[in-house]
PDB file of C-alpha atoms in Angstrom:
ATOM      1  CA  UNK A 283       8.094  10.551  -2.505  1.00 42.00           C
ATOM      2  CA  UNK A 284      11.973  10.155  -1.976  1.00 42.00           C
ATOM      3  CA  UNK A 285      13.493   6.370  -2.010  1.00 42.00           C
ATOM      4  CA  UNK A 286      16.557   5.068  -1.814  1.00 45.00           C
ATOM      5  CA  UNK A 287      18.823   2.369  -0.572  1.00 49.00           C
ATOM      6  CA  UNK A 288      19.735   4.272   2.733  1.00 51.00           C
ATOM      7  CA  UNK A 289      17.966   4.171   5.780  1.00 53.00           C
ATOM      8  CA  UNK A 290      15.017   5.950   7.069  1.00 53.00           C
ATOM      9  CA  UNK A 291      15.901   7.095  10.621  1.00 56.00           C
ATOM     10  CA  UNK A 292      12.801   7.497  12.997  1.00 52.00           C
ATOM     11  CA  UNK A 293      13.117  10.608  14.998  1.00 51.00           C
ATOM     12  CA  UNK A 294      13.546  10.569  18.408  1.00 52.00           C
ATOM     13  CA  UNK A 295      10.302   9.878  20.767  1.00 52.00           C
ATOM     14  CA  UNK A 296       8.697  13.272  21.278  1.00 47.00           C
ATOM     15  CA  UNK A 297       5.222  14.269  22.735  1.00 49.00           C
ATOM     16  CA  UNK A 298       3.118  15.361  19.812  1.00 48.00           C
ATOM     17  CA  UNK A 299       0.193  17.361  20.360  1.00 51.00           C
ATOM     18  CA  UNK A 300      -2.205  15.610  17.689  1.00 57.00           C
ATOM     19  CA  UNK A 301      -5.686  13.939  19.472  1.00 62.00           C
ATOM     20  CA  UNK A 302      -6.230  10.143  18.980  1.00 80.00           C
ATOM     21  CA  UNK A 303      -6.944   9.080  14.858  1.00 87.00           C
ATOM     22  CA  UNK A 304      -9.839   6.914  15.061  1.00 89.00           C
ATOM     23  CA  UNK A 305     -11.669   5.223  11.923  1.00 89.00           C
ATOM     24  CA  UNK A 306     -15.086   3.453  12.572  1.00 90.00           C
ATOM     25  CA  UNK A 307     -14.707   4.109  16.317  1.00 88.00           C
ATOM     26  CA  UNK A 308     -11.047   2.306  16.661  1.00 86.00           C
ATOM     27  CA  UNK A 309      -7.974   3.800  17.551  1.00 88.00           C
ATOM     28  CA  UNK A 310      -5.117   4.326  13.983  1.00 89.00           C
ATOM     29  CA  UNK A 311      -1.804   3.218  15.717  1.00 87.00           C
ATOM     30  CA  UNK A 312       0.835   6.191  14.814  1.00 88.00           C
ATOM     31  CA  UNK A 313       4.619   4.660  15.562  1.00 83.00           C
ATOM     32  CA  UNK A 314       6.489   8.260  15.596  1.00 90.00           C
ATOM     33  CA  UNK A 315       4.728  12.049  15.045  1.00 90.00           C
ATOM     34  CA  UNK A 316       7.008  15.081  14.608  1.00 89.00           C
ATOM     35  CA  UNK A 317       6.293  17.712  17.201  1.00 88.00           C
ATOM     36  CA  UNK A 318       4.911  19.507  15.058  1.00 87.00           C
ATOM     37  CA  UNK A 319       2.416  17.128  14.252  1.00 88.00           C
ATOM     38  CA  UNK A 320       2.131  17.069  10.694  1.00 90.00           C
ATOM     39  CA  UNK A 321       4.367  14.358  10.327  1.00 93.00           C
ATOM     40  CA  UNK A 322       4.749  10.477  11.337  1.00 94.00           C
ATOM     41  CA  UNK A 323       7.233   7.470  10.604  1.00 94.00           C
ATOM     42  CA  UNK A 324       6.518   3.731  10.256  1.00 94.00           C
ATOM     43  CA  UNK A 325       8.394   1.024   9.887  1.00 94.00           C
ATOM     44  CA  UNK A 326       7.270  -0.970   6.774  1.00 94.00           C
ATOM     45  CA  UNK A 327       5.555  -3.473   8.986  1.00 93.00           C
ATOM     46  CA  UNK A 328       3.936  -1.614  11.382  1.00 93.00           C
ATOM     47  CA  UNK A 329       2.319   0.284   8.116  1.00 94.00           C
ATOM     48  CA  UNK A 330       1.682  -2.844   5.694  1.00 93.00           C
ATOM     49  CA  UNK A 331       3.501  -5.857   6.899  1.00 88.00           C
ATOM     50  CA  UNK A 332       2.936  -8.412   8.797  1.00 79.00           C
ATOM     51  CA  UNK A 333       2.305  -6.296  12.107  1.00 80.00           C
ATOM     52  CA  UNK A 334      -0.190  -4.543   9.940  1.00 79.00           C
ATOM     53  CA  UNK A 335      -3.678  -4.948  10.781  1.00 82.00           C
ATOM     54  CA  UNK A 336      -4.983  -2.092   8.489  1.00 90.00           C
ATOM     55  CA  UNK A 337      -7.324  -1.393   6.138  1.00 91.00           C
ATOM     56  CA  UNK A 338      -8.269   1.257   3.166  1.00 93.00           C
ATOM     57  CA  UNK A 339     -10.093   3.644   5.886  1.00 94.00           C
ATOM     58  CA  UNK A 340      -6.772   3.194   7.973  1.00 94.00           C
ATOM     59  CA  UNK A 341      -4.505   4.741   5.380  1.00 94.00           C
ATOM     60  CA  UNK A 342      -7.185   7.439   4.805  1.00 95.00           C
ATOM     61  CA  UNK A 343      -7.449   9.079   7.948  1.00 94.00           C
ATOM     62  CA  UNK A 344      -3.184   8.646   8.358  1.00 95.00           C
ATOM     63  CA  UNK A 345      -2.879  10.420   4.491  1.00 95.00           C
ATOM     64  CA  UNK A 346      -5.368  13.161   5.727  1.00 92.00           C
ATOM     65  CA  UNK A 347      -4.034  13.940   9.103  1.00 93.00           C
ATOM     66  CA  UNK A 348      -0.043  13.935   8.146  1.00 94.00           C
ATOM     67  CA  UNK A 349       1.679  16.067   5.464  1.00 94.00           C
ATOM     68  CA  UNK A 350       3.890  13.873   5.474  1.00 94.00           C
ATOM     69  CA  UNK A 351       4.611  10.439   6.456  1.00 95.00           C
ATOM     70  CA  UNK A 352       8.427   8.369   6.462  1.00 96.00           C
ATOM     71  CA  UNK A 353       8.676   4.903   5.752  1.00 95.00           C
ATOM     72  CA  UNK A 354      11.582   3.020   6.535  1.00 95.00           C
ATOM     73  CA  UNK A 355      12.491  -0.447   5.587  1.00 94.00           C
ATOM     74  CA  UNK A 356      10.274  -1.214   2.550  1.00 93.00           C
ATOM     75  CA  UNK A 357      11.136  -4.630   0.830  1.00 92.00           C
ATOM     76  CA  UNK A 358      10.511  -5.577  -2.513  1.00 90.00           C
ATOM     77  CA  UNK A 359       7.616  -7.440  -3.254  1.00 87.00           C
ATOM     78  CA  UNK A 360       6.223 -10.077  -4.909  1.00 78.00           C
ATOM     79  CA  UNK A 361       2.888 -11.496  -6.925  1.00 69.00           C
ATOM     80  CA  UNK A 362       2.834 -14.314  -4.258  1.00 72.00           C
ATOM     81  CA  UNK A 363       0.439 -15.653  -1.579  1.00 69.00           C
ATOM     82  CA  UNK A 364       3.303 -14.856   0.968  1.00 73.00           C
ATOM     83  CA  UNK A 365       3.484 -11.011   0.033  1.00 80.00           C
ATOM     84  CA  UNK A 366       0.390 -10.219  -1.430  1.00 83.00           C
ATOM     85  CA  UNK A 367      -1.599  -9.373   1.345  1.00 87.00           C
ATOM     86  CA  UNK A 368       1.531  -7.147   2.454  1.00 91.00           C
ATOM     87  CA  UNK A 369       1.697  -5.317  -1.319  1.00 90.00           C
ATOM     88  CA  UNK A 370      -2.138  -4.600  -1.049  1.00 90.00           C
ATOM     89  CA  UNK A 371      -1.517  -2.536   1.951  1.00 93.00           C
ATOM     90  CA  UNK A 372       0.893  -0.721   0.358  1.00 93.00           C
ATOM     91  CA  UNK A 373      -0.836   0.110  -2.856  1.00 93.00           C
ATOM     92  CA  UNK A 374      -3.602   1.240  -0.645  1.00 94.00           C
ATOM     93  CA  UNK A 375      -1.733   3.482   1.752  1.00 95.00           C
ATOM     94  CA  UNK A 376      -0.076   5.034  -1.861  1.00 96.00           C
ATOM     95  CA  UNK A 377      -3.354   5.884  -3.500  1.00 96.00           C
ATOM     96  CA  UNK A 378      -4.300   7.347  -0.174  1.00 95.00           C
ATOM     97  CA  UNK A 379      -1.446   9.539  -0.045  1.00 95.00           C
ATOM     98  CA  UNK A 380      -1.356  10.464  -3.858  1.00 95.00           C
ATOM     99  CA  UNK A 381      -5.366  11.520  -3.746  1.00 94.00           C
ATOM    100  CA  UNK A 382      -4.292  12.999  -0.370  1.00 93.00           C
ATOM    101  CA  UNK A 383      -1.078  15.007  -1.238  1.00 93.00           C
ATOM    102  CA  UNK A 384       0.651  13.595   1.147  1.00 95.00           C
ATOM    103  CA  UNK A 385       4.131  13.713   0.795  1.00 94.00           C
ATOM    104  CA  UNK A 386       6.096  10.731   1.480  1.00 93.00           C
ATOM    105  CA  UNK A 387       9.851   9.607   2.328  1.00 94.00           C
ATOM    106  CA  UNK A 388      10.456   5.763   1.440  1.00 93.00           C
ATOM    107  CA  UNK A 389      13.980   3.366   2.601  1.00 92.00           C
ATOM    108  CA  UNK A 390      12.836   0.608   0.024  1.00 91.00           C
ATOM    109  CA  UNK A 391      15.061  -2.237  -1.316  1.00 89.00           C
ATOM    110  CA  UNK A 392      14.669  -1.093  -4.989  1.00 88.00           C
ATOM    111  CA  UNK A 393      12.978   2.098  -7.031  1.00 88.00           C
ATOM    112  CA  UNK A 394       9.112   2.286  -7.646  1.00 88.00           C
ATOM    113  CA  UNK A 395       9.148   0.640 -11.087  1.00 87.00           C
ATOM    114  CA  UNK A 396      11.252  -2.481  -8.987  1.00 86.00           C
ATOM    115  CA  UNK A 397       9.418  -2.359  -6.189  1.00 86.00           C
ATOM    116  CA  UNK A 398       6.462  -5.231  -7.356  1.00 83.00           C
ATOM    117  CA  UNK A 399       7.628  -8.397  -8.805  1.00 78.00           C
ATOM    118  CA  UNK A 400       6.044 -11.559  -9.862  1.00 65.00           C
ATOM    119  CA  UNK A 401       8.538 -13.768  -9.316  1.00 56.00           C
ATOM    120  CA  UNK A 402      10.409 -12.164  -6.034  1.00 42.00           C
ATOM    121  CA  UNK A 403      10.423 -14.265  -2.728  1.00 45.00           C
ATOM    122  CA  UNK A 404       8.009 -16.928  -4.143  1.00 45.00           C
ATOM    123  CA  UNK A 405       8.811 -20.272  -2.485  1.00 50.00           C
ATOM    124  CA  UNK A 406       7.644 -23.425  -3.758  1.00 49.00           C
ATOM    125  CA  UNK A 407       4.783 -23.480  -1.402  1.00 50.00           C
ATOM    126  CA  UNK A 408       3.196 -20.392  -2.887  1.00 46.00           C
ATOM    127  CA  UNK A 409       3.173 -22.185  -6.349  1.00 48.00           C
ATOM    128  CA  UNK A 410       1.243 -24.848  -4.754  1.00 48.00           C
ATOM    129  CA  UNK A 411      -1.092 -22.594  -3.186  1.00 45.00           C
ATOM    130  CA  UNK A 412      -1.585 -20.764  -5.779  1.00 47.00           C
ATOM    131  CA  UNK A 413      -1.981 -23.844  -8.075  1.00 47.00           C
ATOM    132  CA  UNK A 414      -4.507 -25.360  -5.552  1.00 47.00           C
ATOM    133  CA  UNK A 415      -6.111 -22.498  -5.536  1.00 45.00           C
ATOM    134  CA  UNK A 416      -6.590 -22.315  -9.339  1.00 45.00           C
ATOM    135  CA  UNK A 417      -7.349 -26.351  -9.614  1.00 46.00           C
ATOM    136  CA  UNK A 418     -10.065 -25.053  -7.242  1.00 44.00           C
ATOM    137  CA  UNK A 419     -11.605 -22.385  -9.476  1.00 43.00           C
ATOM    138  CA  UNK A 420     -11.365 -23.997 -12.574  1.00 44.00           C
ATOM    139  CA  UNK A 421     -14.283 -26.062 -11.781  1.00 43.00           C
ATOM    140  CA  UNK A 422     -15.993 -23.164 -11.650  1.00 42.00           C
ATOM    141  CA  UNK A 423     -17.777 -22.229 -14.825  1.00 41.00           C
ATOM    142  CA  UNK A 424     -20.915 -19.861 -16.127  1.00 44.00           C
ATOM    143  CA  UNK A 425     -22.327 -19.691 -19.834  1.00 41.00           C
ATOM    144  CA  UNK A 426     -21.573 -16.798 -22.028  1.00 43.00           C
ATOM    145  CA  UNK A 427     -23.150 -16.194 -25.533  1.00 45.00           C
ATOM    146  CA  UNK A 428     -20.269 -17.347 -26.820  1.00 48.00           C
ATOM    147  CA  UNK A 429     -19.291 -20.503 -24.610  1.00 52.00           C
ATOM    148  CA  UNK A 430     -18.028 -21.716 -21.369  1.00 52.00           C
ATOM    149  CA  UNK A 431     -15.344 -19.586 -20.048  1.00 49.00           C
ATOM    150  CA  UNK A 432     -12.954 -21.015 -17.057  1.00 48.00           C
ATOM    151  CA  UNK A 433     -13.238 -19.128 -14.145  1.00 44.00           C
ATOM    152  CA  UNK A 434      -8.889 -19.278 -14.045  1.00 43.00           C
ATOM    153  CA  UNK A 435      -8.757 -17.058 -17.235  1.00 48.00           C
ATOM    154  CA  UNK A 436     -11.101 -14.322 -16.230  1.00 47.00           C
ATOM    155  CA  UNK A 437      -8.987 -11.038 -14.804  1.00 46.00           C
ATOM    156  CA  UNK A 438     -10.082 -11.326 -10.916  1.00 46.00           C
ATOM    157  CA  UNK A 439      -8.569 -14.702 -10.591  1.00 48.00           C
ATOM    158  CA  UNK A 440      -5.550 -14.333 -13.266  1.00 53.00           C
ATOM    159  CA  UNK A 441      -3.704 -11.565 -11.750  1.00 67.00           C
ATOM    160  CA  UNK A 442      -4.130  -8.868 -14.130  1.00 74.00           C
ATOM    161  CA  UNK A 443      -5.681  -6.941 -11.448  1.00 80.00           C
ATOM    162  CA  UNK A 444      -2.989  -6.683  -8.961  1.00 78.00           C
ATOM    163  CA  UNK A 445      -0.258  -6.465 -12.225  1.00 82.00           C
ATOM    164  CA  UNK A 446      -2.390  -3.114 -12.865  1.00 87.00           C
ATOM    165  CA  UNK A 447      -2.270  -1.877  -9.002  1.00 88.00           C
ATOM    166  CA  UNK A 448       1.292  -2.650  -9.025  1.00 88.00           C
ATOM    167  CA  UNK A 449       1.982  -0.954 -11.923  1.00 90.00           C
ATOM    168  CA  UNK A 450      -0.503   1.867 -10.855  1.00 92.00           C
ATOM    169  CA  UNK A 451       1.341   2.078  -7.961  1.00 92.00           C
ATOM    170  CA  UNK A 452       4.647   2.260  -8.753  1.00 91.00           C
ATOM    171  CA  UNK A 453       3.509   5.075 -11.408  1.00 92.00           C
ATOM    172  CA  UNK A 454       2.311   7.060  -8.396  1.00 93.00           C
ATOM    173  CA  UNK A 455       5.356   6.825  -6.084  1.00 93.00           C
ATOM    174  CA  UNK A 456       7.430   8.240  -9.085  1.00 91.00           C
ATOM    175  CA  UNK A 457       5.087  11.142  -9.893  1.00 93.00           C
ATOM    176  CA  UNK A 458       5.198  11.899  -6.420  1.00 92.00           C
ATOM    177  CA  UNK A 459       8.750  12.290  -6.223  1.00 90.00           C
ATOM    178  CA  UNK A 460       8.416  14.951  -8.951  1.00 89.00           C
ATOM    179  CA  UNK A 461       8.823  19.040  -7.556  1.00 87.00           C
ATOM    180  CA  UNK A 462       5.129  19.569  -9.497  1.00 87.00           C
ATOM    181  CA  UNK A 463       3.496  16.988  -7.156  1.00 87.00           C
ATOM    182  CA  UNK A 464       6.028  18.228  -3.963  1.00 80.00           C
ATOM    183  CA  UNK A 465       4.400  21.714  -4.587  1.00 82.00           C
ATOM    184  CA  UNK A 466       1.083  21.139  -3.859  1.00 77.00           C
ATOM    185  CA  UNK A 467      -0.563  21.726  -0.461  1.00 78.00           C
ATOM    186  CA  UNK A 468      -1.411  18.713   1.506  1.00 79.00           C
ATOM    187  CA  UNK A 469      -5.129  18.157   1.171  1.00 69.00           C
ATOM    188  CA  UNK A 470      -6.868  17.205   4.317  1.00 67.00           C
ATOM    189  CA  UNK A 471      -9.992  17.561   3.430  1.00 53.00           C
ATOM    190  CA  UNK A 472      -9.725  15.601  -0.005  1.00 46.00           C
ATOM    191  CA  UNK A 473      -9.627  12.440   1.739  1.00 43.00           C
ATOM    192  CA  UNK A 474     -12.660  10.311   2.799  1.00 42.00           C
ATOM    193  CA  UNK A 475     -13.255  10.675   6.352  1.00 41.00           C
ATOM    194  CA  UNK A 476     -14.796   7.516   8.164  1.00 36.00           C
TER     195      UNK A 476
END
């Protein structure tokens, strides 16, 4: 994993000799592939942003049919309702690549332990959401030996679990900039095919 401020240049359009990625019988959109083939570059939103339609099984079969993959124009992102969906896709694609060995190039806005914020691009519309959304759940209750516990302070709806992927994350993309991760052979087999 290499970051910085600068930009990610995609290489020119080339004809790669690589056959179609499919997952669950649907085509995995590649933006760029070296002609070699071992390679590929995405723009931030074509990978996890808003022009992302992708899922876990997505970033699988990308981690375990590239070496290694550039992304260009990653933003920082936020604990919000705007972003999380985006962040998600991004810790997903990471843990695919990390499991993977895929080496990766990032153009983010920030390092890995900046990358995830809570508090970065929330607008006043994702505290209502996500207020709503909590008003909603706290009328939610179940009995536990010792009491009634609100649904709000339980880990799934608090938080704590995307805190932990974001941190998780972030972990990953520095350990992968390390020349003891770098050194290891790309594992194409390690991944999950689907």
């Amino acid at each position: 994993c290499t970051y910085g401020g600068g930009s990610v240049e995609a290489p020119a359009e080339v004809e790669a000799v690589l056959p179609e990625l499919t997952t669950f019988g649907r085509r995995v959109d590649v933006d760029r592939i070296s002609p070699c083939g071992r390679a590929c570059w995405f723009d931030f939103d074509d990978l996890c942003g808003s022009r992302a339609a992708r899922g876990p099984a997505d970033y699988l079969t990308i981690a375990k049919h590239f070496e290694c993959v550039f992304i260009a124009n990653v933003p920082e992102l936020a604990l919000s309702m705007s972003s999380r969906n985006e962040a998600r896709r991004l810790i997903w694609f990471i843990d695919a690549a990390y499991e993977s060995r895929t080496k990766i190039v990032v153009s983010a806005a920030t390092r890995p332990d900046s990358l995830f914020s809570k508090s970065v691009g929330r607008s006043d519309d994702d505290d209502i959401m996500l207020k709503e959304s909590l008003g909603s759940l706290a009328e939610l209750r179940y009995n536990a030996d010792d009491g009634d516990v609100d649904a709000v302070e339980m880990s799934v709806f608090s938080g704590a679990d995307d805190i932990f992927a974001f941190e998780r994350c972030s972990s990953r993309m520095i350990e992968m900039s390390t020349s003891s991760f770098n050194v290891k052979d790309h594992q194409r087999n390690n991944a999950v095919g689907f």
